[in-house]
PDB file of C-alpha atoms in Angstrom:
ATOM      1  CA  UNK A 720       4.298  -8.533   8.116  1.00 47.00           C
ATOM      2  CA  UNK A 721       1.149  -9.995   9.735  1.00 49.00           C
ATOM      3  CA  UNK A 722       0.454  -6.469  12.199  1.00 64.00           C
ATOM      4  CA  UNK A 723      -0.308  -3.822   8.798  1.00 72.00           C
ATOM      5  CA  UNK A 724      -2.383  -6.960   7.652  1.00 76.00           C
ATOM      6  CA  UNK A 725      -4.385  -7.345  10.876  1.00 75.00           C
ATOM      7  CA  UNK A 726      -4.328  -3.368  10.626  1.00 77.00           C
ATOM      8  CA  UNK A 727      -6.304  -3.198   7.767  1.00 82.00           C
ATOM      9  CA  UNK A 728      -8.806  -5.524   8.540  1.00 83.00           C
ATOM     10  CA  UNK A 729      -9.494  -3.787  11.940  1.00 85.00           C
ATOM     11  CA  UNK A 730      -9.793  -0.687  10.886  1.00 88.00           C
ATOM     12  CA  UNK A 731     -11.964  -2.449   7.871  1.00 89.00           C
ATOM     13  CA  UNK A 732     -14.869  -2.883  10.524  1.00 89.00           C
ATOM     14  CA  UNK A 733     -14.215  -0.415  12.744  1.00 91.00           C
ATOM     15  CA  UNK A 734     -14.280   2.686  10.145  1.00 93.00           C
ATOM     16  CA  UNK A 735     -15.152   1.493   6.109  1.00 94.00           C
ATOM     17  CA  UNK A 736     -18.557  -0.386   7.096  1.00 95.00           C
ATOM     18  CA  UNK A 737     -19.338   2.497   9.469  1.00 96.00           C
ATOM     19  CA  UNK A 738     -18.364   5.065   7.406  1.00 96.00           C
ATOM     20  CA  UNK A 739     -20.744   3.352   4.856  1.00 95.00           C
ATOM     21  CA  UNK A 740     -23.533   1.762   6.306  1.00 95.00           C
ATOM     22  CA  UNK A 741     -23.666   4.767   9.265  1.00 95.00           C
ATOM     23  CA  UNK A 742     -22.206   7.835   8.584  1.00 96.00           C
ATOM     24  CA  UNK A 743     -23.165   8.049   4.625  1.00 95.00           C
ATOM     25  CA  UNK A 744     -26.945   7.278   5.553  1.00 94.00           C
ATOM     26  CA  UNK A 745     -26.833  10.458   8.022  1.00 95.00           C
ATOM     27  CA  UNK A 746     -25.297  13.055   5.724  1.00 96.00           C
ATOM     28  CA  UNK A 747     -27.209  15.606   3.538  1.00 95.00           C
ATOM     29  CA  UNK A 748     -24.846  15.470   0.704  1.00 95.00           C
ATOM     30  CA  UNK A 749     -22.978  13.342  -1.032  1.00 93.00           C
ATOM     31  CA  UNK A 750     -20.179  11.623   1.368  1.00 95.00           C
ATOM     32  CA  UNK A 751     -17.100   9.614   0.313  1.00 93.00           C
ATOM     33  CA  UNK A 752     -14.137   7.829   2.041  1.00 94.00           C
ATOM     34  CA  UNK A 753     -10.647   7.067   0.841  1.00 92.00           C
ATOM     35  CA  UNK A 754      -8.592   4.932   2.728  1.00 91.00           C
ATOM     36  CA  UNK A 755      -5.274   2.951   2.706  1.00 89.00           C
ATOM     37  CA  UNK A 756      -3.868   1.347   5.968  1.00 85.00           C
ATOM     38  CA  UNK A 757      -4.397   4.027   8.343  1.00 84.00           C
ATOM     39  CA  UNK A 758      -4.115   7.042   6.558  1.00 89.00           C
ATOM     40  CA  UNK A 759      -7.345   8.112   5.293  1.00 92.00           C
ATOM     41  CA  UNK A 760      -9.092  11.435   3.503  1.00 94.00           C
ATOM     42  CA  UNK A 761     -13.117  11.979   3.478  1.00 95.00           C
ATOM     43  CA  UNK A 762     -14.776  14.209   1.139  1.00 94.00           C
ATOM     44  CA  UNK A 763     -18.011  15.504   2.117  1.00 95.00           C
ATOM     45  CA  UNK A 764     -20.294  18.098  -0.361  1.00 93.00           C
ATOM     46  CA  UNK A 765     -21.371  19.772   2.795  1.00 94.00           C
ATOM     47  CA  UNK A 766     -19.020  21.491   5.489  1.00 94.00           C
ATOM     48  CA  UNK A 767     -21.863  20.793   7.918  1.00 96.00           C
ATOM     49  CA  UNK A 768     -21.799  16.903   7.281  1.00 97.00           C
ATOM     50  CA  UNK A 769     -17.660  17.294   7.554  1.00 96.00           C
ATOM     51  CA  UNK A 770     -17.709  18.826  11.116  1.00 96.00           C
ATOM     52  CA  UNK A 771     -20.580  15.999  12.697  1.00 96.00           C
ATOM     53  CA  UNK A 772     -18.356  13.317  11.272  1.00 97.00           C
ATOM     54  CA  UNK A 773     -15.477  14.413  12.767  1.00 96.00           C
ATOM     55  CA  UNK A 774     -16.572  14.624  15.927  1.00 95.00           C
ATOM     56  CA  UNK A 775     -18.494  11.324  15.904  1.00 96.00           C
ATOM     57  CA  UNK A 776     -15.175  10.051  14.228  1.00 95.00           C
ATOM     58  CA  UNK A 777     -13.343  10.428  17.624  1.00 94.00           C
ATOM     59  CA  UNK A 778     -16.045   8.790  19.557  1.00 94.00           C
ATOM     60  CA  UNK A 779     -16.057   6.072  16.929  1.00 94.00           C
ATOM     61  CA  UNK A 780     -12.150   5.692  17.508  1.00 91.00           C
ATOM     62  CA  UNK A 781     -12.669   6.017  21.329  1.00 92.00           C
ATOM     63  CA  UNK A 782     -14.809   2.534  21.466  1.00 91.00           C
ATOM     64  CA  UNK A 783     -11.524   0.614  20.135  1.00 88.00           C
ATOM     65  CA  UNK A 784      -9.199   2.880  22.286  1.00 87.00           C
ATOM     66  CA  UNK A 785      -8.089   4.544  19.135  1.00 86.00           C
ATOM     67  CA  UNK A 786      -7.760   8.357  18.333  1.00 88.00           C
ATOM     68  CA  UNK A 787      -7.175  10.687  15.881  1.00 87.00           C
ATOM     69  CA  UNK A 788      -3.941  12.154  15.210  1.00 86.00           C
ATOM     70  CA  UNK A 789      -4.927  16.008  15.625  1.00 85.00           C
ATOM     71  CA  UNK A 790      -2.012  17.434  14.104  1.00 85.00           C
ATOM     72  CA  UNK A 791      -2.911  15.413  10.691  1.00 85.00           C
ATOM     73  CA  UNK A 792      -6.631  15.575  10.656  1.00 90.00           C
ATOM     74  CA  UNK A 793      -8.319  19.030   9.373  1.00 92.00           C
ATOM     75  CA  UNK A 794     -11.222  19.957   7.624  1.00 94.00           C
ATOM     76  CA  UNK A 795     -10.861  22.388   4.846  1.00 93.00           C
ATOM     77  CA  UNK A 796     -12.306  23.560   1.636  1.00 91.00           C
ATOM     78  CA  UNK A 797     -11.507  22.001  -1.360  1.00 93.00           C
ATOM     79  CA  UNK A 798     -12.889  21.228  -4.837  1.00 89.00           C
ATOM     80  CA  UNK A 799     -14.285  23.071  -7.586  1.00 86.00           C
ATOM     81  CA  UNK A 800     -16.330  25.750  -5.668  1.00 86.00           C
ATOM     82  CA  UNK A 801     -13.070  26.142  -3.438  1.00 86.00           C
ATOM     83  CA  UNK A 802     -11.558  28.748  -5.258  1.00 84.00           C
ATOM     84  CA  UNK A 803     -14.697  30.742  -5.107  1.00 84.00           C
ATOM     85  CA  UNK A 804     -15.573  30.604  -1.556  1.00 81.00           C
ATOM     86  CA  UNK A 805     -12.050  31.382  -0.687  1.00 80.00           C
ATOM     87  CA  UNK A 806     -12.577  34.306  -1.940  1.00 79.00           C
ATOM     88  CA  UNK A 807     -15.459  35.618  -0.605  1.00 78.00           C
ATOM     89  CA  UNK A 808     -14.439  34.863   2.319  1.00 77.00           C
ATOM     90  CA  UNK A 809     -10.824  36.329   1.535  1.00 74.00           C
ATOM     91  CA  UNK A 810      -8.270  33.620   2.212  1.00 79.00           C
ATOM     92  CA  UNK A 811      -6.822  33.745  -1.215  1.00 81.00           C
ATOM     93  CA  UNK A 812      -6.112  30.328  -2.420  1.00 86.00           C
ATOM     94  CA  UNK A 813      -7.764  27.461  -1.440  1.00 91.00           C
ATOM     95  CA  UNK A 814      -5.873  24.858   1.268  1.00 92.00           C
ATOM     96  CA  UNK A 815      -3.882  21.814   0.045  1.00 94.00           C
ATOM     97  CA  UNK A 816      -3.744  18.467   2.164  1.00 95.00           C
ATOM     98  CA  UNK A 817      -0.660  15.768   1.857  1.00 95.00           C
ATOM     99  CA  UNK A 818      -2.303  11.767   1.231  1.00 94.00           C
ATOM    100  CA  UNK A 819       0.199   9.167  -0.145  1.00 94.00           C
ATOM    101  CA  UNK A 820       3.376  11.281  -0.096  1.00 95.00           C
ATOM    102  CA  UNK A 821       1.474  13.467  -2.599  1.00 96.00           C
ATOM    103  CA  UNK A 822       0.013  17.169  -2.455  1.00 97.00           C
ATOM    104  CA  UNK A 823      -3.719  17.268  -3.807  1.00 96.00           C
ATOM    105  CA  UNK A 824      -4.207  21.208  -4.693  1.00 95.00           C
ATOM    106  CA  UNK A 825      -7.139  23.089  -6.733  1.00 93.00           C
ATOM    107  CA  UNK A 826      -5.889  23.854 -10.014  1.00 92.00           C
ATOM    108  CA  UNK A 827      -7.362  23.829 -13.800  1.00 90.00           C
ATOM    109  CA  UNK A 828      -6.864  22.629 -17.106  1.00 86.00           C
ATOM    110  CA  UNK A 829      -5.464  23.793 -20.215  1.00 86.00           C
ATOM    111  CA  UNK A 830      -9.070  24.706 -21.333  1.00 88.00           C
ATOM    112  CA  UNK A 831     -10.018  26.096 -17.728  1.00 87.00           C
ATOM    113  CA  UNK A 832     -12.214  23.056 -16.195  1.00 88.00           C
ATOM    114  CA  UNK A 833     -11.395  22.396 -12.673  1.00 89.00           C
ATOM    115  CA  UNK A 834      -8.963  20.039 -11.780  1.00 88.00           C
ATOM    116  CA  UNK A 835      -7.277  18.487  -8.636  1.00 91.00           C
ATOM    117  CA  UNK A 836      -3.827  18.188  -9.445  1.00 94.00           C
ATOM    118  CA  UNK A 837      -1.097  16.190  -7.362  1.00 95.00           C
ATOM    119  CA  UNK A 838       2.537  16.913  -6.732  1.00 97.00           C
ATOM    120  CA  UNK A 839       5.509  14.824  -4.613  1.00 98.00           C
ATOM    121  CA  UNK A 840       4.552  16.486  -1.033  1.00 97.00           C
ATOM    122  CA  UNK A 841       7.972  18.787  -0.048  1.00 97.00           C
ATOM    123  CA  UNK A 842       8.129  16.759   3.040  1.00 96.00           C
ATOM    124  CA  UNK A 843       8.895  13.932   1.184  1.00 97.00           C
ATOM    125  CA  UNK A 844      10.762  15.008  -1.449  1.00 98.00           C
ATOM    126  CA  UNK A 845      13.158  16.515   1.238  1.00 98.00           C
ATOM    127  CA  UNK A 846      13.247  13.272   3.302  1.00 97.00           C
ATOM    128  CA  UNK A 847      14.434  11.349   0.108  1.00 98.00           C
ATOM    129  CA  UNK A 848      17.390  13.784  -0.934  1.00 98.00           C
ATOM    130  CA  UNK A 849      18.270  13.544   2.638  1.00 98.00           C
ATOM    131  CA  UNK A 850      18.978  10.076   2.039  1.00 97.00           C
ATOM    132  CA  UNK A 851      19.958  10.042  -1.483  1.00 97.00           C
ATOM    133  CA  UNK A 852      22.626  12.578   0.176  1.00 97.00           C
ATOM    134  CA  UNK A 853      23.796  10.231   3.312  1.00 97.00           C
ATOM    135  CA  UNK A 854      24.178   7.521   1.106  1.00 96.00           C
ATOM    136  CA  UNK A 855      26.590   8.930  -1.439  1.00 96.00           C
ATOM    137  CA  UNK A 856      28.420  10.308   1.748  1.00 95.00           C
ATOM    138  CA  UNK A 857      28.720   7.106   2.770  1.00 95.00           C
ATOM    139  CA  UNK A 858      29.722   5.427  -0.273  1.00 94.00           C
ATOM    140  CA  UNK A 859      31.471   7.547  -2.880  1.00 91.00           C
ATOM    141  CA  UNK A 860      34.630   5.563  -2.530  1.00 90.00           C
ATOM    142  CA  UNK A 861      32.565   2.734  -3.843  1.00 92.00           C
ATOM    143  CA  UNK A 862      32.931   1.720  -7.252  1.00 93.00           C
ATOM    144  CA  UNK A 863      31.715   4.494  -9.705  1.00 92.00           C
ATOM    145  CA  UNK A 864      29.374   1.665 -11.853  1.00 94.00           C
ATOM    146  CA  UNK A 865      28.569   0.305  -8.930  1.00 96.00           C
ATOM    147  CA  UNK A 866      27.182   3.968  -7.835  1.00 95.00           C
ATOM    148  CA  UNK A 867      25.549   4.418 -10.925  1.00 96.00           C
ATOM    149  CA  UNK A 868      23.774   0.947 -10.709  1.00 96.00           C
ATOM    150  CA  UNK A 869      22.576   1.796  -6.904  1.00 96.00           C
ATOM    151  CA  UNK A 870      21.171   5.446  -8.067  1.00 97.00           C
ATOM    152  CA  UNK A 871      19.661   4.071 -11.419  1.00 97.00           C
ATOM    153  CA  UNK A 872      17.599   1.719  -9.472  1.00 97.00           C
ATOM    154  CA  UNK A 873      16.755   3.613  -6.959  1.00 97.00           C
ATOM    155  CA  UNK A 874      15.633   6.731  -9.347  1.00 98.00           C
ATOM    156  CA  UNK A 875      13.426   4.144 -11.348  1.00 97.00           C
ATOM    157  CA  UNK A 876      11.782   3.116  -7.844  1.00 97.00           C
ATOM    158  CA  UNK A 877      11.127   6.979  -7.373  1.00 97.00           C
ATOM    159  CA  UNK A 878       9.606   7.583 -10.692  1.00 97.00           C
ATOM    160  CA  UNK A 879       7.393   4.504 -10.473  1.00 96.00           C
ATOM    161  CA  UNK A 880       5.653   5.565  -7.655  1.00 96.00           C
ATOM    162  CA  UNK A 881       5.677   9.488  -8.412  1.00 97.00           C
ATOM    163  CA  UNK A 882       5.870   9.890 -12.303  1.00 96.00           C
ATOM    164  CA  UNK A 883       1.960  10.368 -11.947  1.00 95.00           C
ATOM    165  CA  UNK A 884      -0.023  13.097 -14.247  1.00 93.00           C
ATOM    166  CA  UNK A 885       0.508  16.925 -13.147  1.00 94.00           C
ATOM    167  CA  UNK A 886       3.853  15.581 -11.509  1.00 97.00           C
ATOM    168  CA  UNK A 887       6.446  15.443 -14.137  1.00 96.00           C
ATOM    169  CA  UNK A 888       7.994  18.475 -13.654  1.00 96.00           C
ATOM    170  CA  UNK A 889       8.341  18.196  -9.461  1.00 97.00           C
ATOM    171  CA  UNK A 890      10.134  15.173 -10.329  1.00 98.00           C
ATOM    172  CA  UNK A 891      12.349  16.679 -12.883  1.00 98.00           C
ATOM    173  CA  UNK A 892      13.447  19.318 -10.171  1.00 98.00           C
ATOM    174  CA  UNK A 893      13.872  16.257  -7.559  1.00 98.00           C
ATOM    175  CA  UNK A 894      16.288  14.865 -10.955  1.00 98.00           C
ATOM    176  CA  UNK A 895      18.207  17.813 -10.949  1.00 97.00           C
ATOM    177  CA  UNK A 896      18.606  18.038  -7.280  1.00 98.00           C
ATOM    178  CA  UNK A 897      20.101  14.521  -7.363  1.00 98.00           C
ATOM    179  CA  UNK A 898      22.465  15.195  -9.857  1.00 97.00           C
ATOM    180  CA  UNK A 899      23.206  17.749  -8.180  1.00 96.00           C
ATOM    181  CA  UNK A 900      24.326  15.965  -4.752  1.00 96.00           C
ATOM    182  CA  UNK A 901      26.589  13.089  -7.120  1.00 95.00           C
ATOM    183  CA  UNK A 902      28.288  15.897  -8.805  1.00 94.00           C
ATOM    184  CA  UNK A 903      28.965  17.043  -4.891  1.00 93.00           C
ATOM    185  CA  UNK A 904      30.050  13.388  -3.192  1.00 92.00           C
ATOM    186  CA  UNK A 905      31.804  12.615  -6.396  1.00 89.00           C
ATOM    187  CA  UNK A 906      34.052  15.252  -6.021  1.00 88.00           C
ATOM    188  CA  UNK A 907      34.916  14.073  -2.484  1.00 87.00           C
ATOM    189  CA  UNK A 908      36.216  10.893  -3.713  1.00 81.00           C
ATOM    190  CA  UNK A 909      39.358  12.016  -2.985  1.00 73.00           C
ATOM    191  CA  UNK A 910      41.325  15.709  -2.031  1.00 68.00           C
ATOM    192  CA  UNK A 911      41.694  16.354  -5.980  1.00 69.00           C
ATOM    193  CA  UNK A 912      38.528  17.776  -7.216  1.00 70.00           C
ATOM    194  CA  UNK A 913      37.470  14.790  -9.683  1.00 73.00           C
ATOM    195  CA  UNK A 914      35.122  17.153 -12.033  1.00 78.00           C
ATOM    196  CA  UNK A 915      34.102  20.644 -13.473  1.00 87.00           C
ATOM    197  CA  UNK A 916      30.801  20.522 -14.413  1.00 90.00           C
ATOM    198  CA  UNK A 917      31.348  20.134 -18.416  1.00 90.00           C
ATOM    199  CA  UNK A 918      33.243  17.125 -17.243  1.00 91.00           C
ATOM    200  CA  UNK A 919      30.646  16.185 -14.710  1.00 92.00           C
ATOM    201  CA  UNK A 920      27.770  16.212 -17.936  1.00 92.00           C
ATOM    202  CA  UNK A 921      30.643  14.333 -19.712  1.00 93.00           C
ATOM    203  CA  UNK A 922      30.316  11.572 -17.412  1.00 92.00           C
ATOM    204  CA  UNK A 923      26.604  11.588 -17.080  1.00 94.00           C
ATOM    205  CA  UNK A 924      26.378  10.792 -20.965  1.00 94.00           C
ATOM    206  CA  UNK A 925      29.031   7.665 -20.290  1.00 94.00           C
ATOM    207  CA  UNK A 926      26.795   6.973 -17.025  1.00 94.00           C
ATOM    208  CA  UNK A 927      23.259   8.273 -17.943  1.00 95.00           C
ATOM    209  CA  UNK A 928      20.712   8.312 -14.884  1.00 96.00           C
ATOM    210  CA  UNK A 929      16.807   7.711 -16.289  1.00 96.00           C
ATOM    211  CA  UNK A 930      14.820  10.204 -17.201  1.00 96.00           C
ATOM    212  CA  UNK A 931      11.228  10.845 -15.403  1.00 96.00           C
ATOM    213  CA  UNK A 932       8.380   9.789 -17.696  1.00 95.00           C
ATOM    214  CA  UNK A 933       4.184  10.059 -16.504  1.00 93.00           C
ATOM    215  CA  UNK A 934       3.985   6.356 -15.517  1.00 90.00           C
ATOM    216  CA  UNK A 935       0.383   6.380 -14.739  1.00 85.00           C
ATOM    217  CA  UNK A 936      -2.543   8.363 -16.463  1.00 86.00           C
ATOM    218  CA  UNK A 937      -4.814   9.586 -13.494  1.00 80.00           C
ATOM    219  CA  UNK A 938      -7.659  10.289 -15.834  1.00 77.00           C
ATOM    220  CA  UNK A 939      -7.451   6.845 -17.321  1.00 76.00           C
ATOM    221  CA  UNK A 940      -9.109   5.969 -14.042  1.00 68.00           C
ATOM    222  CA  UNK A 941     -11.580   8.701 -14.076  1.00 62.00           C
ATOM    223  CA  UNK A 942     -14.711   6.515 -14.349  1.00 60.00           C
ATOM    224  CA  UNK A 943     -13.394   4.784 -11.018  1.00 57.00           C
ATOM    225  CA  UNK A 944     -12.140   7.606  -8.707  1.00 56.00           C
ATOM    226  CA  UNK A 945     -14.678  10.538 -10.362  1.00 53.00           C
ATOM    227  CA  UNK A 946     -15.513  11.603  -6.737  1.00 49.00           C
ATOM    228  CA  UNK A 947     -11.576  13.009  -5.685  1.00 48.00           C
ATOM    229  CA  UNK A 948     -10.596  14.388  -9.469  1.00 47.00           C
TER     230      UNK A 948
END
């Protein structure tokens, strides 16, 4: 437990006090840094400010024998001019990036205001049902309630850290998708087929798995994070 903890503090000193007593002082625009352990996502109002900070970034790194990840680290276009510039420059719709386990996209509200919007990233969402799927392989001999207890909990983790505003339906799908896989493994319990699907929706009333709910309000926060929404 103590190396993340000794992580954060390093990288404390060696990139958020630079970041904000060096690299802020030196940009034209506006310049803002969010960071957690050592995944992190800069937002600068100029491109021009972007591209010097990356490349004093890896010299930065270089002093404590760190370096960037290349195949994570990009600058693109985002915000509420994105849309527009994509266009003129005719790249359609503006780029996405992944931070969290989340996909931060250029979107709008119901009355047509700009909005960044977040969804479970695909990468992730796959890498759970892979596991949701190994483990009712692995178990669906086990006792059904006990099954039921394991998924319920685990489902409640999920929507706890996902259930987020703009998500609810991406986590509805990932619902249905895990239903999906138990109605699968629980048919395997044995060489008889245990269910049709009626009988399958039967038992999910007797069983019921949680249903996704927002859990968190981003816009509750707005006053705090105004820079990234």
């Amino acid at each position: 437990m103590i190396s993340p903890v000794l992580a954060n503090v390093y990288l404390h000193y060696t990139l958020d006090l630079w970041f904000e007593k060096v690299v802020r002082k030196q940009c034209k625009g506006q310049a803002y840094m969010v960071r957690y352990a050592d995944d992190f996502v800069c937002c600068f109002q100029f491109r021009s400010d972007a591209e010097a900070f990356y490349l004093a970034l890896i010299k930065r790194l270089q002093k404590f024998n760190l370096e960037v990840a290349e195949d994570k680290t990009k600058i693109i276009t985002f915000g509420r001019f994105a849309e527009r510039d994509c266009k003129l420059n005719g790249k359609g719709k503006p780029p996405t990036f992944d931070f969290l386990g989340f996909t931060h996209y250029c979107s709008k509200s119901k009355n047509g205001k700009f909005r960044v919007k977040r969804k479970s990233s695909q990468k992730k969402v796959n890498a759970k049902l892979k596991n949701q799927k190994e483990w009712l392989k692995a178990h669906r001999t086990m006792n059904i309630k006990d099954i039921m207890t394991r998924l319920k909990r685990s489902l409640t983790g999920y929507y706890n850290y996902y259930c987020v505003t703009d998500n609810l339906r991406t986590v509805e799908n990932f619902l249905d998708c895990v239903k999906r896989l138990l109605f699968k493994w629980m048919n395997r319990r044995s060489q008889r087929k245990s269910f049709s699907w009626d009988k399958f929706k039967l038992f999910l009333k007797k069983y019921p798995l949680p249903r996704p709910k927002v859990k968190v309000n981003i816009y509750d926060l707005k006053k705090d994070i105004i820079y990234i929404l």
